[in-house]
Amino acid sequence: MAITLPNLTPLENTLWLTLAGKALDYQAKHPILRDKSAYDILRKLDYDAGQFKLSASPIVGIAHRSLVMDNIVRRFIVKNPDAVGLDLGAGLDTRVYRVDPPATVEWYDIDLPGVAKARQLLLPERPHTHTIGSDLNDPHWLDEVPTDRPAVIVTDGLIGFLSKEELATLLDRLIRHFPTGEICFNGYTRFHVWAARKYAGTQSVVPYLRSPGFDTPQDIEHLEPRMKLVREIFLGREPEVADYPWTTRLASFLTAWSTSISRKGTAIQQYRFQTGES
């Protein structure tokens, strides 16, 4: 039976880029994320993942950063089995199914209304999993989320779409809402802003990029002092590099020695927060 998706806005349609990256990773000789659901969704919709003409580097970057974030979520839940999980700007990502948290965890996928409707059409229902259709700049979407539990928050690919002021406001709302928690996202530097505007594969998202770029994790701490860096994870130094295509693997080895150069690749920044910290 054919699935009729809602009419997505141009901004909502940016979800296809990362979903295509995960589907192409699944088809690779040595997949990193192994997200069959991403592949199945695009196949069900007869969507051409190759239209973005993504090279090997962004494909493994999209897949590997998701894997690293999945692992951060898993470790947090082991320590906090009563946690709340949030995936901000979730798109059609299937993180909650990959992580498979226990029933003690309440999970929330948040994205724009059209994307939320698409998720409900394409993804199976799962106990203790909720979809919220809202602009993240709307202060009221958090009203649906518990306030008395630690939170693990993922923002995979979202930072580039928020202005500095919007990001500061969002972080403040999140930290005020939960007693304690962790937030992780892929770093988005000024170099990434420039590269996204130049690279053919990311032209579909360029009109919606609003971030000025943050060149170090400390820039985020200065923006929101209650955020404390736990770890900066450079994907080029992670063991999964062994499964990269050889050209991307070689580039990772050549750049891994330098922190400043590694930040021009993909890095995950993991922060903790506690309400009342200064």
mmCIF file of C-alpha atoms in Angstrom, residues 89-271:
data_model
loop_
_atom_site.group_PDB
_atom_site.id
_atom_site.type_symbol
_atom_site.label_atom_id
_atom_site.label_comp_id
_atom_site.label_asym_id
_atom_site.label_seq_id
_atom_site.Cartn_x
_atom_site.Cartn_y
_atom_site.Cartn_z
ATOM 1 C CA GLY A 89 15.439 17.591 15.164
ATOM 2 C CA ALA A 90 14.980 13.827 14.916
ATOM 3 C CA GLY A 91 13.928 13.732 11.266
ATOM 4 C CA LEU A 92 13.228 10.110 10.340
ATOM 5 C CA ASP A 93 16.091 8.811 12.435
ATOM 6 C CA THR A 94 15.465 5.528 14.258
ATOM 7 C CA ARG A 95 17.781 6.086 17.209
ATOM 8 C CA VAL A 96 15.291 4.885 19.817
ATOM 9 C CA TYR A 97 14.961 1.558 17.978
ATOM 10 C CA ARG A 98 18.743 1.182 17.669
ATOM 11 C CA VAL A 99 19.383 2.033 21.317
ATOM 12 C CA ASP A 100 16.309 0.092 22.512
ATOM 13 C CA PRO A 101 16.068 1.651 25.985
ATOM 14 C CA PRO A 102 14.215 -0.207 28.757
ATOM 15 C CA ALA A 103 10.578 0.543 29.597
ATOM 16 C CA THR A 104 11.727 2.734 32.490
ATOM 17 C CA VAL A 105 12.934 5.351 29.989
ATOM 18 C CA GLU A 106 10.546 7.827 28.380
ATOM 19 C CA TRP A 107 11.762 8.818 24.909
ATOM 20 C CA TYR A 108 10.761 11.918 22.926
ATOM 21 C CA ASP A 109 11.459 12.582 19.246
ATOM 22 C CA ILE A 110 10.951 16.261 18.441
ATOM 23 C CA ASP A 111 10.783 17.846 15.004
ATOM 24 C CA LEU A 112 8.624 20.166 12.934
ATOM 25 C CA PRO A 113 4.949 19.181 12.555
ATOM 26 C CA GLY A 114 5.228 17.753 9.039
ATOM 27 C CA VAL A 115 8.195 15.607 10.023
ATOM 28 C CA ALA A 116 6.373 14.400 13.131
ATOM 29 C CA LYS A 117 3.448 13.262 10.951
ATOM 30 C CA ALA A 118 5.853 11.503 8.585
ATOM 31 C CA ARG A 119 7.436 9.672 11.534
ATOM 32 C CA GLN A 120 4.025 8.450 12.656
ATOM 33 C CA LEU A 121 3.288 7.135 9.159
ATOM 34 C CA LEU A 122 6.637 5.455 8.547
ATOM 35 C CA LEU A 123 7.860 4.206 11.927
ATOM 36 C CA PRO A 124 6.200 1.575 14.120
ATOM 37 C CA GLU A 125 4.690 2.526 17.445
ATOM 38 C CA ARG A 126 6.872 1.777 20.430
ATOM 39 C CA PRO A 127 5.901 1.835 24.117
ATOM 40 C CA HIS A 128 7.215 4.798 26.113
ATOM 41 C CA THR A 129 8.165 6.590 22.891
ATOM 42 C CA HIS A 130 6.538 9.915 21.988
ATOM 43 C CA THR A 131 6.656 12.207 18.972
ATOM 44 C CA ILE A 132 6.238 15.951 19.400
ATOM 45 C CA GLY A 133 5.613 18.101 16.335
ATOM 46 C CA SER A 134 6.874 21.582 17.085
ATOM 47 C CA ASP A 135 9.368 24.247 16.185
ATOM 48 C CA LEU A 136 12.102 23.976 18.815
ATOM 49 C CA ASN A 137 11.969 27.748 19.194
ATOM 50 C CA ASP A 138 8.438 27.419 20.547
ATOM 51 C CA PRO A 139 8.796 27.480 24.352
ATOM 52 C CA HIS A 140 5.746 25.254 24.940
ATOM 53 C CA TRP A 141 6.838 21.906 23.469
ATOM 54 C CA LEU A 142 8.733 21.071 26.658
ATOM 55 C CA ASP A 143 5.450 21.185 28.587
ATOM 56 C CA GLU A 144 4.843 17.595 27.445
ATOM 57 C CA VAL A 145 8.139 16.327 28.876
ATOM 58 C CA PRO A 146 8.689 15.288 32.541
ATOM 59 C CA THR A 147 10.749 17.693 34.636
ATOM 60 C CA ASP A 148 11.844 15.446 37.505
ATOM 61 C CA ARG A 149 14.189 12.995 35.773
ATOM 62 C CA PRO A 150 17.725 13.156 34.361
ATOM 63 C CA ALA A 151 17.826 13.715 30.616
ATOM 64 C CA VAL A 152 20.060 12.593 27.779
ATOM 65 C CA ILE A 153 19.645 14.918 24.816
ATOM 66 C CA VAL A 154 20.849 14.326 21.260
ATOM 67 C CA THR A 155 20.992 17.042 18.593
ATOM 68 C CA ASP A 156 22.379 15.235 15.552
ATOM 69 C CA GLY A 157 22.906 17.753 12.752
ATOM 70 C CA LEU A 158 20.669 20.370 14.368
ATOM 71 C CA ILE A 159 23.196 22.975 15.518
ATOM 72 C CA GLY A 160 23.809 24.298 12.021
ATOM 73 C CA PHE A 161 20.156 25.288 11.687
ATOM 74 C CA LEU A 162 20.075 27.478 14.807
ATOM 75 C CA SER A 163 21.358 31.007 15.194
ATOM 76 C CA LYS A 164 23.612 31.733 18.150
ATOM 77 C CA GLU A 165 20.722 33.374 19.979
ATOM 78 C CA GLU A 166 18.344 30.491 19.231
ATOM 79 C CA LEU A 167 20.867 27.951 20.481
ATOM 80 C CA ALA A 168 21.475 29.900 23.690
ATOM 81 C CA THR A 169 17.731 30.121 24.351
ATOM 82 C CA LEU A 170 17.190 26.412 23.648
ATOM 83 C CA LEU A 171 20.032 25.344 25.955
ATOM 84 C CA ASP A 172 18.723 27.591 28.712
ATOM 85 C CA ARG A 173 15.221 26.085 28.443
ATOM 86 C CA LEU A 174 16.561 22.536 28.494
ATOM 87 C CA ILE A 175 18.805 23.102 31.496
ATOM 88 C CA ARG A 176 16.033 24.843 33.432
ATOM 89 C CA HIS A 177 13.632 21.988 32.645
ATOM 90 C CA PHE A 178 15.698 19.046 33.921
ATOM 91 C CA PRO A 179 17.534 18.566 37.235
ATOM 92 C CA THR A 180 20.612 17.119 35.506
ATOM 93 C CA GLY A 181 21.650 15.530 32.249
ATOM 94 C CA GLU A 182 23.901 15.336 29.228
ATOM 95 C CA ILE A 183 23.723 16.898 25.777
ATOM 96 C CA CYS A 184 25.683 15.754 22.741
ATOM 97 C CA PHE A 185 25.922 17.091 19.204
ATOM 98 C CA ASN A 186 28.290 17.172 16.281
ATOM 99 C CA GLY A 187 30.576 20.168 16.374
ATOM 100 C CA TYR A 188 29.823 22.868 13.833
ATOM 101 C CA THR A 189 32.735 25.225 13.272
ATOM 102 C CA ARG A 190 33.133 28.200 10.968
ATOM 103 C CA PHE A 191 34.984 25.860 8.621
ATOM 104 C CA HIS A 192 31.942 23.556 8.478
ATOM 105 C CA VAL A 193 29.713 26.523 7.614
ATOM 106 C CA TRP A 194 32.061 27.459 4.776
ATOM 107 C CA ALA A 195 32.475 23.856 3.551
ATOM 108 C CA ALA A 196 28.728 23.175 3.546
ATOM 109 C CA ARG A 197 28.209 26.167 1.279
ATOM 110 C CA LYS A 198 30.866 24.904 -1.149
ATOM 111 C CA TYR A 199 30.164 21.149 -1.256
ATOM 112 C CA ALA A 200 27.656 20.007 -3.899
ATOM 113 C CA GLY A 201 26.171 17.278 -1.674
ATOM 114 C CA THR A 202 24.966 19.708 1.008
ATOM 115 C CA GLN A 203 23.385 22.376 -1.198
ATOM 116 C CA SER A 204 19.880 21.263 -0.187
ATOM 117 C CA VAL A 205 20.468 22.487 3.382
ATOM 118 C CA VAL A 206 22.546 25.602 2.700
ATOM 119 C CA PRO A 207 19.601 28.074 2.610
ATOM 120 C CA TYR A 208 18.666 27.060 6.160
ATOM 121 C CA LEU A 209 22.063 27.237 7.855
ATOM 122 C CA ARG A 210 21.969 29.871 10.595
ATOM 123 C CA SER A 211 24.870 28.998 12.884
ATOM 124 C CA PRO A 212 27.919 31.266 12.848
ATOM 125 C CA GLY A 213 30.039 28.221 13.810
ATOM 126 C CA PHE A 214 31.740 27.445 17.108
ATOM 127 C CA ASP A 215 35.415 26.660 16.692
ATOM 128 C CA THR A 216 36.046 25.040 20.093
ATOM 129 C CA PRO A 217 33.912 23.260 22.709
ATOM 130 C CA GLN A 218 34.708 26.124 25.068
ATOM 131 C CA ASP A 219 32.730 28.459 22.796
ATOM 132 C CA ILE A 220 29.615 26.516 23.812
ATOM 133 C CA GLU A 221 30.588 26.706 27.499
ATOM 134 C CA HIS A 222 30.924 30.480 27.153
ATOM 135 C CA LEU A 223 27.528 30.633 25.471
ATOM 136 C CA GLU A 224 25.950 28.570 28.270
ATOM 137 C CA PRO A 225 28.184 28.404 31.392
ATOM 138 C CA ARG A 226 26.111 25.622 33.000
ATOM 139 C CA MET A 227 27.329 23.290 30.237
ATOM 140 C CA LYS A 228 30.544 21.458 31.174
ATOM 141 C CA LEU A 229 32.487 19.524 28.551
ATOM 142 C CA VAL A 230 32.718 15.812 29.286
ATOM 143 C CA ARG A 231 34.513 14.720 26.147
ATOM 144 C CA GLU A 232 35.308 15.863 22.624
ATOM 145 C CA ILE A 233 35.293 12.797 20.388
ATOM 146 C CA PHE A 234 37.162 13.021 17.086
ATOM 147 C CA LEU A 235 35.791 10.394 14.729
ATOM 148 C CA GLY A 236 39.133 10.131 12.942
ATOM 149 C CA ARG A 237 40.639 8.736 16.149
ATOM 150 C CA GLU A 238 37.914 6.158 16.820
ATOM 151 C CA PRO A 239 38.365 2.418 16.075
ATOM 152 C CA GLU A 240 35.612 2.414 13.438
ATOM 153 C CA VAL A 241 38.010 4.258 11.118
ATOM 154 C CA ALA A 242 39.332 0.799 10.228
ATOM 155 C CA ASP A 243 36.071 0.228 8.319
ATOM 156 C CA TYR A 244 36.207 3.493 6.370
ATOM 157 C CA PRO A 245 36.843 3.395 2.609
ATOM 158 C CA TRP A 246 40.591 3.556 2.119
ATOM 159 C CA THR A 247 40.754 7.171 0.908
ATOM 160 C CA THR A 248 38.728 8.415 3.883
ATOM 161 C CA ARG A 249 40.691 6.154 6.221
ATOM 162 C CA LEU A 250 43.971 7.598 4.952
ATOM 163 C CA ALA A 251 42.733 11.169 5.365
ATOM 164 C CA SER A 252 41.661 10.352 8.934
ATOM 165 C CA PHE A 253 45.063 8.925 9.818
ATOM 166 C CA LEU A 254 46.860 11.947 8.371
ATOM 167 C CA THR A 255 44.755 14.468 10.300
ATOM 168 C CA ALA A 256 44.256 12.625 13.604
ATOM 169 C CA TRP A 257 47.508 13.953 15.119
ATOM 170 C CA SER A 258 46.244 17.551 15.197
ATOM 171 C CA THR A 259 43.321 18.700 17.330
ATOM 172 C CA SER A 260 42.718 21.832 15.254
ATOM 173 C CA ILE A 261 42.759 19.857 11.996
ATOM 174 C CA SER A 262 40.629 17.071 13.481
ATOM 175 C CA ARG A 263 37.957 19.658 14.297
ATOM 176 C CA LYS A 264 37.663 20.349 10.565
ATOM 177 C CA GLY A 265 36.419 16.787 10.274
ATOM 178 C CA THR A 266 33.568 15.374 12.352
ATOM 179 C CA ALA A 267 33.741 15.700 16.120
ATOM 180 C CA ILE A 268 31.129 14.955 18.759
ATOM 181 C CA GLN A 269 30.923 17.210 21.791
ATOM 182 C CA GLN A 270 29.434 15.728 24.952
ATOM 183 C CA TYR A 271 28.446 18.032 27.815
#
